[in-house]
PDB file of C-alpha atoms and ligand atoms in Angstrom:
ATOM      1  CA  UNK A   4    -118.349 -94.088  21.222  1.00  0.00           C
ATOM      2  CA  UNK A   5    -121.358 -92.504  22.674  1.00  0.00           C
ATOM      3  CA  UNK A   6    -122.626 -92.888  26.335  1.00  0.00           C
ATOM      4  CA  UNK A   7    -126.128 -93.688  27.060  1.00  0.00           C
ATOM      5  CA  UNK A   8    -127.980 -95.088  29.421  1.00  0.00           C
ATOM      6  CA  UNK A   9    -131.294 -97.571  28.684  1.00  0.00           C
ATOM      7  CA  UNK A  10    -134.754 -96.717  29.969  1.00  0.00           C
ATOM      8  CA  UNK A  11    -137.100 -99.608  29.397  1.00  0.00           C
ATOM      9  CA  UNK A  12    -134.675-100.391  26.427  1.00  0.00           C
ATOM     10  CA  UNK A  13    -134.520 -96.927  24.899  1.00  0.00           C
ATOM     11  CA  UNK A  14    -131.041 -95.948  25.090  1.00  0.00           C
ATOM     12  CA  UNK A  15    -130.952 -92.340  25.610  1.00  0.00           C
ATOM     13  CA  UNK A  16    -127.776 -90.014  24.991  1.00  0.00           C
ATOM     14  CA  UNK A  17    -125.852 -88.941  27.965  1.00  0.00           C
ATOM     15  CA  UNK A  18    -125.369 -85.623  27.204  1.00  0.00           C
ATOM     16  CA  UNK A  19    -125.902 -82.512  28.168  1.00  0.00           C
ATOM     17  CA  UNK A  20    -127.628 -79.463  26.361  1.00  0.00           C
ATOM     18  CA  UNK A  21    -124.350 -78.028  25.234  1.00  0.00           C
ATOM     19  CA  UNK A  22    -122.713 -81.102  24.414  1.00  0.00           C
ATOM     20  CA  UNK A  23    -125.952 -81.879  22.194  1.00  0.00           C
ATOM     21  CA  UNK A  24    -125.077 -78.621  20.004  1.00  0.00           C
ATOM     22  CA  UNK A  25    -121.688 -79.872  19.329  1.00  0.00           C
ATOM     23  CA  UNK A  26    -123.280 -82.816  18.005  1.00  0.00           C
ATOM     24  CA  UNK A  27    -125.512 -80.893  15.599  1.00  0.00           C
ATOM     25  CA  UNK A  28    -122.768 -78.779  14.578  1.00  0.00           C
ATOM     26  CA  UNK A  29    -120.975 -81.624  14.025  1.00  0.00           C
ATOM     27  CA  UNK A  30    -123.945 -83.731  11.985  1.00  0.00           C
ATOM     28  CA  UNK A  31    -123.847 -80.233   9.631  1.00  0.00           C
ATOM     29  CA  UNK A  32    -120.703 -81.289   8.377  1.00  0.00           C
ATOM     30  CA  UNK A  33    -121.766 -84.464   7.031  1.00  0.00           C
ATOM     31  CA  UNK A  34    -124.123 -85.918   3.748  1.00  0.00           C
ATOM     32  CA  UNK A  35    -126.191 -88.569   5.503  1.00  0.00           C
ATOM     33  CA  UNK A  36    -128.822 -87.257   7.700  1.00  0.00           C
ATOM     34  CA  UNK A  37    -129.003 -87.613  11.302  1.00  0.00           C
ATOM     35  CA  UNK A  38    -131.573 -88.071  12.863  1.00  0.00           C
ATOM     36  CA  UNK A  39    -133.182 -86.422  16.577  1.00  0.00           C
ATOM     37  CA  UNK A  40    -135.477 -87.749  18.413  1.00  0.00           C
ATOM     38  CA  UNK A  41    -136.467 -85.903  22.099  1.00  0.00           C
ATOM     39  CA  UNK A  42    -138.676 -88.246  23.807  1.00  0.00           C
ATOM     40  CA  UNK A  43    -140.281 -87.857  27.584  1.00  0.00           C
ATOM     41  CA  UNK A  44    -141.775 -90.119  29.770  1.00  0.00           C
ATOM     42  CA  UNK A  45    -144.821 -91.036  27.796  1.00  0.00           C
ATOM     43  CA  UNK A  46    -143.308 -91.613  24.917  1.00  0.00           C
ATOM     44  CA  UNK A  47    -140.575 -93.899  26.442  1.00  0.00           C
ATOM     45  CA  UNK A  48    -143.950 -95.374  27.987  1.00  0.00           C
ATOM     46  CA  UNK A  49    -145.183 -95.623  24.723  1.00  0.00           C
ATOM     47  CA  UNK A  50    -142.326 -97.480  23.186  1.00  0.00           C
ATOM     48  CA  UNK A  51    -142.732-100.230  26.278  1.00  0.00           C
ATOM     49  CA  UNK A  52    -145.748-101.046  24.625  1.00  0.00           C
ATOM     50  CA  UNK A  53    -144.508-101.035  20.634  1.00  0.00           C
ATOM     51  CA  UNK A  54    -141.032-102.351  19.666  1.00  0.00           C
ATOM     52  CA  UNK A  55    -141.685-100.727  16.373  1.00  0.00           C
ATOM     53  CA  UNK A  56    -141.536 -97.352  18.047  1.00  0.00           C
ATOM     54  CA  UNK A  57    -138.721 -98.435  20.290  1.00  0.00           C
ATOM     55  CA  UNK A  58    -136.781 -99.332  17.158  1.00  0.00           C
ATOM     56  CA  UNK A  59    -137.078 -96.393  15.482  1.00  0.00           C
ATOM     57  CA  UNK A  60    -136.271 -94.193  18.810  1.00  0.00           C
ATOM     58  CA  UNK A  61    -133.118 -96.314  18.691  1.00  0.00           C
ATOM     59  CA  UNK A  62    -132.058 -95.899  15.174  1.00  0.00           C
ATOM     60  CA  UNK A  63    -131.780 -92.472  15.509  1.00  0.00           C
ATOM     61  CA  UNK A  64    -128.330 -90.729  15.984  1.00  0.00           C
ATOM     62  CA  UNK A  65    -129.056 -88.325  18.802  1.00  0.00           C
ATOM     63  CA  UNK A  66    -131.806 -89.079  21.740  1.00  0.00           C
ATOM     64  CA  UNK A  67    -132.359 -87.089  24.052  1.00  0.00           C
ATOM     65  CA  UNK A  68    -133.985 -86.754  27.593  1.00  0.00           C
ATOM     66  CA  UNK A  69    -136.775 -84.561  26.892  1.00  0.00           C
ATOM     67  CA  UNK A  70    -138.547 -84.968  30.071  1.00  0.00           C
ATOM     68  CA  UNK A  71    -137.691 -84.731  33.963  1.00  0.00           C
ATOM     69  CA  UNK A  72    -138.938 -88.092  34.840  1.00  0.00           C
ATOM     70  CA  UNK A  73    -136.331 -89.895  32.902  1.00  0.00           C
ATOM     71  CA  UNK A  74    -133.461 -87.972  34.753  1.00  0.00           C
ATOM     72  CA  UNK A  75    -134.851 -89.005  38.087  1.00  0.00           C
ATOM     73  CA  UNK A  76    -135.487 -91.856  36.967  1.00  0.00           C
ATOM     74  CA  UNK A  77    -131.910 -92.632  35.870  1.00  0.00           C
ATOM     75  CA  UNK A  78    -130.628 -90.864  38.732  1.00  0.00           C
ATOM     76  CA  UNK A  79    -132.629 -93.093  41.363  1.00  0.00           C
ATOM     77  CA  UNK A  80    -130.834 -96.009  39.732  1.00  0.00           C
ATOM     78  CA  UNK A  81    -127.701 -94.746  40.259  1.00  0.00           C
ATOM     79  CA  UNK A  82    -127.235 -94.235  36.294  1.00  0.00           C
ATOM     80  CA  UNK A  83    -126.478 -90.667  35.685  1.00  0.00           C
ATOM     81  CA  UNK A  84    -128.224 -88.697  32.797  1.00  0.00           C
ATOM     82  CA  UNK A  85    -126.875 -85.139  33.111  1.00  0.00           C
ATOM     83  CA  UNK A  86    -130.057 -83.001  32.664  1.00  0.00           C
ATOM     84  CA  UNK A  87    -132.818 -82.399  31.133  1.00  0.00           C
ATOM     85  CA  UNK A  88    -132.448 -81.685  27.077  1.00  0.00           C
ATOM     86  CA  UNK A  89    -135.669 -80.558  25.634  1.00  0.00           C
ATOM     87  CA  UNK A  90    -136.709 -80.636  21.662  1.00  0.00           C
ATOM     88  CA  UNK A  91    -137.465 -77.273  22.046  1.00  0.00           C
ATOM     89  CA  UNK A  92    -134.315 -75.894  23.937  1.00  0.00           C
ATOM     90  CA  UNK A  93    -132.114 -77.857  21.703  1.00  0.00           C
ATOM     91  CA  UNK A  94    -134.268 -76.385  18.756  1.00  0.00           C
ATOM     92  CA  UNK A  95    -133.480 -72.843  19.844  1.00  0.00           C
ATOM     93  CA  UNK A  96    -130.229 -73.921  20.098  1.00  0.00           C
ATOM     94  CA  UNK A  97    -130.143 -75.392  16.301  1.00  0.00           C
ATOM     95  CA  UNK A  98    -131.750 -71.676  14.965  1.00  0.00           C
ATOM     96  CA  UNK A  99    -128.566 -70.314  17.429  1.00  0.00           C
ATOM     97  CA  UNK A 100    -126.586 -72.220  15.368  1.00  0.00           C
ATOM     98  CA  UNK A 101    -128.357 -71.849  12.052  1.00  0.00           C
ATOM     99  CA  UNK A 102    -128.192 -67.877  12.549  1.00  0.00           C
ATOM    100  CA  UNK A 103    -124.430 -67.672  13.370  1.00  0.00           C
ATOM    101  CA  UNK A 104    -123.530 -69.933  10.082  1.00  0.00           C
ATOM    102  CA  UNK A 105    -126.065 -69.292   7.950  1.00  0.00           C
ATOM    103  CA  UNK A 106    -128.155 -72.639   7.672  1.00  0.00           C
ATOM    104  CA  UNK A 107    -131.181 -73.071   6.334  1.00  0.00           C
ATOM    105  CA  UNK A 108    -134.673 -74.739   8.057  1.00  0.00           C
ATOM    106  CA  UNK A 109    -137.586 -76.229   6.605  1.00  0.00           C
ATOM    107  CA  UNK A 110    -140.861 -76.159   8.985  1.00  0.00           C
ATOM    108  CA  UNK A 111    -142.592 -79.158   8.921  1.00  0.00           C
ATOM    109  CA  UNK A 112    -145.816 -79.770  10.875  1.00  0.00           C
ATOM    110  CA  UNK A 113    -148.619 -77.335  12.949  1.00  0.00           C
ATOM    111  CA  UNK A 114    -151.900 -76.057  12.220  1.00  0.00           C
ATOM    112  CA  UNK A 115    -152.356 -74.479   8.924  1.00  0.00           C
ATOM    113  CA  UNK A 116    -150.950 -71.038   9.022  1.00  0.00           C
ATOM    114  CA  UNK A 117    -148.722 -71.471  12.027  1.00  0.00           C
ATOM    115  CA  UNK A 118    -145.724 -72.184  10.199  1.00  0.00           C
ATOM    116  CA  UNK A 119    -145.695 -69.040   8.497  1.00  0.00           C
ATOM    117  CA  UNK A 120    -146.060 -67.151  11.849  1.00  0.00           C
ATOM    118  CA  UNK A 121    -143.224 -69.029  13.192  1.00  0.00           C
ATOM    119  CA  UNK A 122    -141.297 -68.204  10.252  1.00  0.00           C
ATOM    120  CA  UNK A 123    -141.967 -64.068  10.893  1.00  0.00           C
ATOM    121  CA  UNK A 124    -140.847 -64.542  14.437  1.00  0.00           C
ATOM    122  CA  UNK A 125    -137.883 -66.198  13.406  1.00  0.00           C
ATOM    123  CA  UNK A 126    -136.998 -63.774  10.782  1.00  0.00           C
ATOM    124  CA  UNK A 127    -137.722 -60.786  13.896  1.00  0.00           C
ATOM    125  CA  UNK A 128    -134.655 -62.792  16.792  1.00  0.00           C
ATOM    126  CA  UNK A 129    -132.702 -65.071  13.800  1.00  0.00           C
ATOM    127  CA  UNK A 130    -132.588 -62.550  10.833  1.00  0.00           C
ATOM    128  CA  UNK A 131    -129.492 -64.741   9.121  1.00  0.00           C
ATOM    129  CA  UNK A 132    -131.544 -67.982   9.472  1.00  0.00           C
ATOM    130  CA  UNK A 133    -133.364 -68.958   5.919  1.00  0.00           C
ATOM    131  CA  UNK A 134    -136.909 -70.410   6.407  1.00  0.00           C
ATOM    132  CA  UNK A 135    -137.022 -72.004   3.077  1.00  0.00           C
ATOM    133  CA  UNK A 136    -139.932 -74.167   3.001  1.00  0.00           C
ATOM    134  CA  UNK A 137    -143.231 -74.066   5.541  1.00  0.00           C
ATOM    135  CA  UNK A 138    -145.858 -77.254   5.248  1.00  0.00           C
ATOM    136  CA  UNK A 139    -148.704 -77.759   8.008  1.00  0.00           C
ATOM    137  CA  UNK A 140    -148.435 -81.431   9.127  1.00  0.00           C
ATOM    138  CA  UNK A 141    -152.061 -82.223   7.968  1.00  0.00           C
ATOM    139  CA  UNK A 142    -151.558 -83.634   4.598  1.00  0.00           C
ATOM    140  CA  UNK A 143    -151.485 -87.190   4.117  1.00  0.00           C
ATOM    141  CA  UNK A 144    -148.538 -88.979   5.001  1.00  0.00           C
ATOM    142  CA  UNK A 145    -147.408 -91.788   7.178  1.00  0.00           C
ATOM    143  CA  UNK A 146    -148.291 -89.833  10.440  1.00  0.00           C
ATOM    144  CA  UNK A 147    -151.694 -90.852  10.138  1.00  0.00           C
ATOM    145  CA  UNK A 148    -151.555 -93.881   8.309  1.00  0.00           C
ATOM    146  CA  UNK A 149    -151.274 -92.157   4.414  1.00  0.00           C
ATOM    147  CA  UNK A 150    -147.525 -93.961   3.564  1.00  0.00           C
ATOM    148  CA  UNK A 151    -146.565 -93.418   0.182  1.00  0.00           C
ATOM    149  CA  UNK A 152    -149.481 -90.959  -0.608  1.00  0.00           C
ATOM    150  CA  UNK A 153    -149.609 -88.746  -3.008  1.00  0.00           C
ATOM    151  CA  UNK A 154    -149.468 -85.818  -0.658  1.00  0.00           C
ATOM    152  CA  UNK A 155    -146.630 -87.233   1.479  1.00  0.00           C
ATOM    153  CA  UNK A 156    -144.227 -87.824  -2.208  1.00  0.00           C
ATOM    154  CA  UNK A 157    -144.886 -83.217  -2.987  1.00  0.00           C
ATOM    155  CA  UNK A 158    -144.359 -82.614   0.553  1.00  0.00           C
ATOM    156  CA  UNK A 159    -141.137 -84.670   0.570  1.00  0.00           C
ATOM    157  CA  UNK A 160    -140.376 -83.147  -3.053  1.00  0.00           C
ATOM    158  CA  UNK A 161    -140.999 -79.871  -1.542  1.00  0.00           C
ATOM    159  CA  UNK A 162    -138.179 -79.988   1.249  1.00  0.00           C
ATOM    160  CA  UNK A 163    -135.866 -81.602  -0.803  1.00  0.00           C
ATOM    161  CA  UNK A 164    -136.545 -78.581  -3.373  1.00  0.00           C
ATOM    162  CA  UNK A 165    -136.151 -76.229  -0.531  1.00  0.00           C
ATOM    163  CA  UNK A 166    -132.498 -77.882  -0.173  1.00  0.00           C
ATOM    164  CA  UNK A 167    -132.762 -76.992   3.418  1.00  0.00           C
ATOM    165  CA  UNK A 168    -130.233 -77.828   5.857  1.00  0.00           C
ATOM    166  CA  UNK A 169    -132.072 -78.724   8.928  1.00  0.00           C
ATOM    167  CA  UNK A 170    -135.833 -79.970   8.821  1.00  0.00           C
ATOM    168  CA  UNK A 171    -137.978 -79.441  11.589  1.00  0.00           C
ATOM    169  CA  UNK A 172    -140.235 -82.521  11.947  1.00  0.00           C
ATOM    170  CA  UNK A 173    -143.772 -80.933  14.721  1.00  0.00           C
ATOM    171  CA  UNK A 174    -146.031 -83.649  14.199  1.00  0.00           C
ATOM    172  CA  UNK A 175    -146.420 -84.446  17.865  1.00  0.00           C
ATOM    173  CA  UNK A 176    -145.499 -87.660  19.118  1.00  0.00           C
ATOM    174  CA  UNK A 177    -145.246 -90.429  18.035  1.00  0.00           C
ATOM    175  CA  UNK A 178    -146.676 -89.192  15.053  1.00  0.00           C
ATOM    176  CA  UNK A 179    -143.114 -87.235  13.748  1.00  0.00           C
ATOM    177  CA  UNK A 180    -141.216 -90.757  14.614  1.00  0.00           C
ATOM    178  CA  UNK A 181    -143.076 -92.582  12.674  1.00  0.00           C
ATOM    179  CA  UNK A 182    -142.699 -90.281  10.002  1.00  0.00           C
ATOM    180  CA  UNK A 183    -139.037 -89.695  10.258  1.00  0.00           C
ATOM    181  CA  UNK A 184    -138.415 -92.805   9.914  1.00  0.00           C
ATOM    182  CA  UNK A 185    -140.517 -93.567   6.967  1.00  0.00           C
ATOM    183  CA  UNK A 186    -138.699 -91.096   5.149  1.00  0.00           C
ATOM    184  CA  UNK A 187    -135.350 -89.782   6.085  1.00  0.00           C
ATOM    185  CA  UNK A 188    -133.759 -92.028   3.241  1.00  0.00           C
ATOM    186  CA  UNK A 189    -135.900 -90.167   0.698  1.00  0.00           C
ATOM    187  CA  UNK A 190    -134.522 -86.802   2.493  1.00  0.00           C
ATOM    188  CA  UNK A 191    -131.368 -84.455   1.846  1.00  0.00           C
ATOM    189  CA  UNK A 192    -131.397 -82.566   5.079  1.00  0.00           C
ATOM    190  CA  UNK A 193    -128.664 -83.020   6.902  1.00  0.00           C
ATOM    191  CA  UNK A 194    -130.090 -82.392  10.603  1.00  0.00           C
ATOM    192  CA  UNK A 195    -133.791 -83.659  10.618  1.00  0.00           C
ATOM    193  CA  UNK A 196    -135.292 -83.386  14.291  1.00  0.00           C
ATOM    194  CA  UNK A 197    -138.795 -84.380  15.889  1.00  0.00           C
ATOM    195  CA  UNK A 198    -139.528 -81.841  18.123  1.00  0.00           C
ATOM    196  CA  UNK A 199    -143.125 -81.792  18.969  1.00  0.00           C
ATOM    197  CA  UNK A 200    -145.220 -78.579  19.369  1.00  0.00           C
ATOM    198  CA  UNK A 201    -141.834 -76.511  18.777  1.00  0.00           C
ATOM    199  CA  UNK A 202    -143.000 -74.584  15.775  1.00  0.00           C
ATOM    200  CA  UNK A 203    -146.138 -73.567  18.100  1.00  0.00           C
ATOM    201  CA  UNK A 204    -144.174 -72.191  20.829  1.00  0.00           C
ATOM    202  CA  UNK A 205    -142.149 -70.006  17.624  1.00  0.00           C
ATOM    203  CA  UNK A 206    -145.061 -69.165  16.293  1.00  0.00           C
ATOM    204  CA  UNK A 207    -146.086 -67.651  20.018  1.00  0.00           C
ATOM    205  CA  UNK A 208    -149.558 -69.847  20.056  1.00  0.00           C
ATOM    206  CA  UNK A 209    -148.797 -72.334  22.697  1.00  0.00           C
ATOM    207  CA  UNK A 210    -146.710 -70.914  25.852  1.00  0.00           C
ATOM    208  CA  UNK A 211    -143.932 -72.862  27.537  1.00  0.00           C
ATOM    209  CA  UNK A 212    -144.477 -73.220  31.353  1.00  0.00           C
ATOM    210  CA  UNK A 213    -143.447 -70.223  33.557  1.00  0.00           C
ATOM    211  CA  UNK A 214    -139.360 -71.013  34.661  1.00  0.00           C
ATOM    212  CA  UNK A 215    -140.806 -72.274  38.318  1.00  0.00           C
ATOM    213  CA  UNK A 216    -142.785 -75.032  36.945  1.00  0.00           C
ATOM    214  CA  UNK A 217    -139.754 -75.610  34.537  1.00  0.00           C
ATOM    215  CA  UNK A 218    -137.480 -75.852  37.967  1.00  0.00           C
ATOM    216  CA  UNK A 219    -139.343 -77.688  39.980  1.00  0.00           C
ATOM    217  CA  UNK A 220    -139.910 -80.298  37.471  1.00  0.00           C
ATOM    218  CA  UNK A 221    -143.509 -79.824  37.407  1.00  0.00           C
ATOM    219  CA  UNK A 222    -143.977 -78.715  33.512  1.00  0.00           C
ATOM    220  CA  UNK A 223    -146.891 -81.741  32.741  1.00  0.00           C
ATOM    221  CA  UNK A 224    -148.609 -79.864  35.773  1.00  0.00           C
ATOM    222  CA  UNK A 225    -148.780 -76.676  33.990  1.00  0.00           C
ATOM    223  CA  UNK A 226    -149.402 -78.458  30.613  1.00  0.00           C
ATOM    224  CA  UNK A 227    -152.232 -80.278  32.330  1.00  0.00           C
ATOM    225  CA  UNK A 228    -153.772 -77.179  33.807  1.00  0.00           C
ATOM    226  CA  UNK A 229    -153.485 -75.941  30.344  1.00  0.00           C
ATOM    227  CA  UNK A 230    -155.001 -78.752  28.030  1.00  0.00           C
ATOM    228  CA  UNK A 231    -156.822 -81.241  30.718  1.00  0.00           C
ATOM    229  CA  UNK A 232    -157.472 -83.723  27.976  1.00  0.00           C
ATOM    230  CA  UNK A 233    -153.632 -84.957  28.254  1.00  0.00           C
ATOM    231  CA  UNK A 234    -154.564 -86.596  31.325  1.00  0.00           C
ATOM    232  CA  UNK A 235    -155.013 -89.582  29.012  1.00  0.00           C
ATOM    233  CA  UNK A 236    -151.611 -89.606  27.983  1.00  0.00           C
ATOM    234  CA  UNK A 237    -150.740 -88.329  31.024  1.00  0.00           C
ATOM    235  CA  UNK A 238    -151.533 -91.155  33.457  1.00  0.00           C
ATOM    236  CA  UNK A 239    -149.067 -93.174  32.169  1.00  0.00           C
ATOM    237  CA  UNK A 240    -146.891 -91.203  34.541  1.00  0.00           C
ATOM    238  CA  UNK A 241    -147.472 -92.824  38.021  1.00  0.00           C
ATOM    239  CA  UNK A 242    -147.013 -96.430  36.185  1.00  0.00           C
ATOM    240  CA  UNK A 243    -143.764 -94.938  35.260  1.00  0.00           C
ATOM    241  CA  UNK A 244    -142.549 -94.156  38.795  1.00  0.00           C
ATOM    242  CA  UNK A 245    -143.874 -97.641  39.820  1.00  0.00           C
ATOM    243  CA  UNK A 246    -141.920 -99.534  37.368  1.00  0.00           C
ATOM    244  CA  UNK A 247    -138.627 -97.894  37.469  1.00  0.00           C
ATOM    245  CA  UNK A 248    -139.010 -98.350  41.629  1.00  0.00           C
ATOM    246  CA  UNK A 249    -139.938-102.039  41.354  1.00  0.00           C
ATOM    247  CA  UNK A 250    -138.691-103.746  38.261  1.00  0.00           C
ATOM    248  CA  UNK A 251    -134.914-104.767  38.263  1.00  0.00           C
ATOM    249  CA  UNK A 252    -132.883-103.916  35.057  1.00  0.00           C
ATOM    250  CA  UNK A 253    -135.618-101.146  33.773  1.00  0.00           C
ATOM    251  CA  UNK A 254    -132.799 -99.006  33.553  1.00  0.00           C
ATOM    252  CA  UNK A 255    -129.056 -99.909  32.711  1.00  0.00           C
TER     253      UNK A 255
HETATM  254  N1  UDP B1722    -149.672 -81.987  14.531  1.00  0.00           N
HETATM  255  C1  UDP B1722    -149.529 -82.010  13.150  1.00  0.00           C
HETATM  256  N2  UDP B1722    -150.155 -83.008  12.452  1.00  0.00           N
HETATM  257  C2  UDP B1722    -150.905 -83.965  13.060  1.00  0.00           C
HETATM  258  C3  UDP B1722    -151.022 -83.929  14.472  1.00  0.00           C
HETATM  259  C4  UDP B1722    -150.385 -82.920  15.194  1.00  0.00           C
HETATM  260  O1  UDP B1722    -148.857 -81.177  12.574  1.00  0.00           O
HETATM  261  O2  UDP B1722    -151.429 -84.839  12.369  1.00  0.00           O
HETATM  262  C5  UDP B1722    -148.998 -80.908  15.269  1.00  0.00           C
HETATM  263  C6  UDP B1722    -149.884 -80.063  16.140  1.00  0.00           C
HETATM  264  O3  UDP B1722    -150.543 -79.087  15.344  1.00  0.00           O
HETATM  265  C7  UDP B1722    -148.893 -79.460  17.092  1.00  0.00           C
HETATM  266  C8  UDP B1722    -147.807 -80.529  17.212  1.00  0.00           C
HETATM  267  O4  UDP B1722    -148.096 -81.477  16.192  1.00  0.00           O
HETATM  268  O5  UDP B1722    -148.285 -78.341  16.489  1.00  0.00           O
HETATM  269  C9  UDP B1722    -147.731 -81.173  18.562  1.00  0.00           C
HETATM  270  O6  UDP B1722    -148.931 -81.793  18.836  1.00  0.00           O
HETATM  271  P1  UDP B1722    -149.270 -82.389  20.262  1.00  0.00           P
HETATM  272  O7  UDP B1722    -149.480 -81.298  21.250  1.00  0.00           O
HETATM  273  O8  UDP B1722    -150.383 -83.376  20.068  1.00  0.00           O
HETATM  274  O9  UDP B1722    -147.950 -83.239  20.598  1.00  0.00           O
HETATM  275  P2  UDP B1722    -146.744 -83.112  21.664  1.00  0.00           P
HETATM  276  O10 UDP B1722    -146.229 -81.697  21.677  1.00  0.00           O
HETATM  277  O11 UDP B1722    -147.293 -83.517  22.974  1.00  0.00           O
HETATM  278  O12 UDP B1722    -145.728 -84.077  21.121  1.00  0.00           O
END
């Protein structure tokens, strides 16, 4: 049985980074695919506001605590998450994994042309990991309100031509939930994972925050800096650290 604990009724995995690869390794073993979702703070936020989005965050097989605030969080309530487990770390993880066995990943999502970068730089560090498919996430699917469209049915034709092992799903969130879950019954991966601007940091376009911001906790400061328009999904933040201080059962 797995552990979690519940944030605002999002039950996250209590795991830590190199317990999470054991699970991966594990879901390559089997037919059905299973399903990661990495959310932070806003998106937990997020899913407060839409049960949809909360349902889908808890269908999946393997959440994790992409984002410092949930750890303290759960830690000021005395319910222990282990650490932090970001999308991306566990996605350098899975290409790890996919280079020591030999799997094979389909990139899904990014600017046009970004994928394929992502793909050279993965060839350059992961040179026994097949790319077989790239698609830039602006077609029409479900993401932005296209379900069923034309464009959505060759893209998912496309990865399951590909036959690729693991899918990775960079539509940003909530955007790549809502599309995972729209479709993983149509898809024969057998890992599929959201994980956000992932194939941007591959592809060497976006950088990650230096390791002090990373250790201190302070990453959405740097990200902020960065792109000051997130300050809209950003203020959600402080509304965060009010509720989990003053509402009883937010976290179990
Ligand atoms: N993205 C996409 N299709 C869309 C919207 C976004 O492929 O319709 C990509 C975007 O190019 C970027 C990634 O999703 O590579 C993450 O976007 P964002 O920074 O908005 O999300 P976050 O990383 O905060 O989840």
């Amino acid at each position: 049985m797995k552990e979690i604990v519940s944030i605002m009724d999002v039950d996250i995995d209590k795991i830590t980074l190199r317990e999470a690869n054991e699970k991966v390794k594990d879901f390559l073993k089997k037919e059905k695919p299973s399903i990661i979702y990495t959310p932070n703070t806003e998106i937990i936020m997020a899913a407060d506001k839409d049960p949809f989005l909360k349902d889908i965050l808890n269908d999946g097989d393997l959440t994790i605590a992409d984002g410092i605030g949930l750890v303290y969080a759960a830690r000021i309530k005395n319910k222990d998450l282990p650490e932090r487990v970001t999308g991306y770390d566990l996605s350098l993880n899975i290409l790890e994994i996919a280079n020591k066995f030999g799997y094979s990943i389909f990139l899904l999502g990014g600017k046009e042309g970004i994928g394929e970068i992502a793909k050279e730089k993965i060839k350059q560090k992961y040179p026994n990991v097949k790319i077989v498919g790239v698609q830039n996430g602006y077609f029409k699917g479900t993401h932005i309100g296209f379900k069923d469209h034309k464009e959505e049915k060759k893209v998912i034709s496309d990865i399951n031509k590909s036959k690729a092992d693991i899918l990775f799903v960079g539509l940003g969130a909530p955007k790549q939930e809502f599309w995972i879950h729209e479709n993983k019954t149509k898809l024969n991966n057998k890992v599929i994972i959201g994980n956000g601007g992932t194939i941007d940091h591959l592809a060497g376009i976006v950088k990650r925050a230096p390791q002090i911001y990373q250790n201190l906790g302070i990453e959405w400061l740097y990200r902020l800096i960065k792109e000051p328009n997130r300050i809209k999904r950003q203020k959600v933040l402080p509304l965060f650290v009010l509720k989990v201080l003053f509402s009883k059962n937010i976290i179990r």
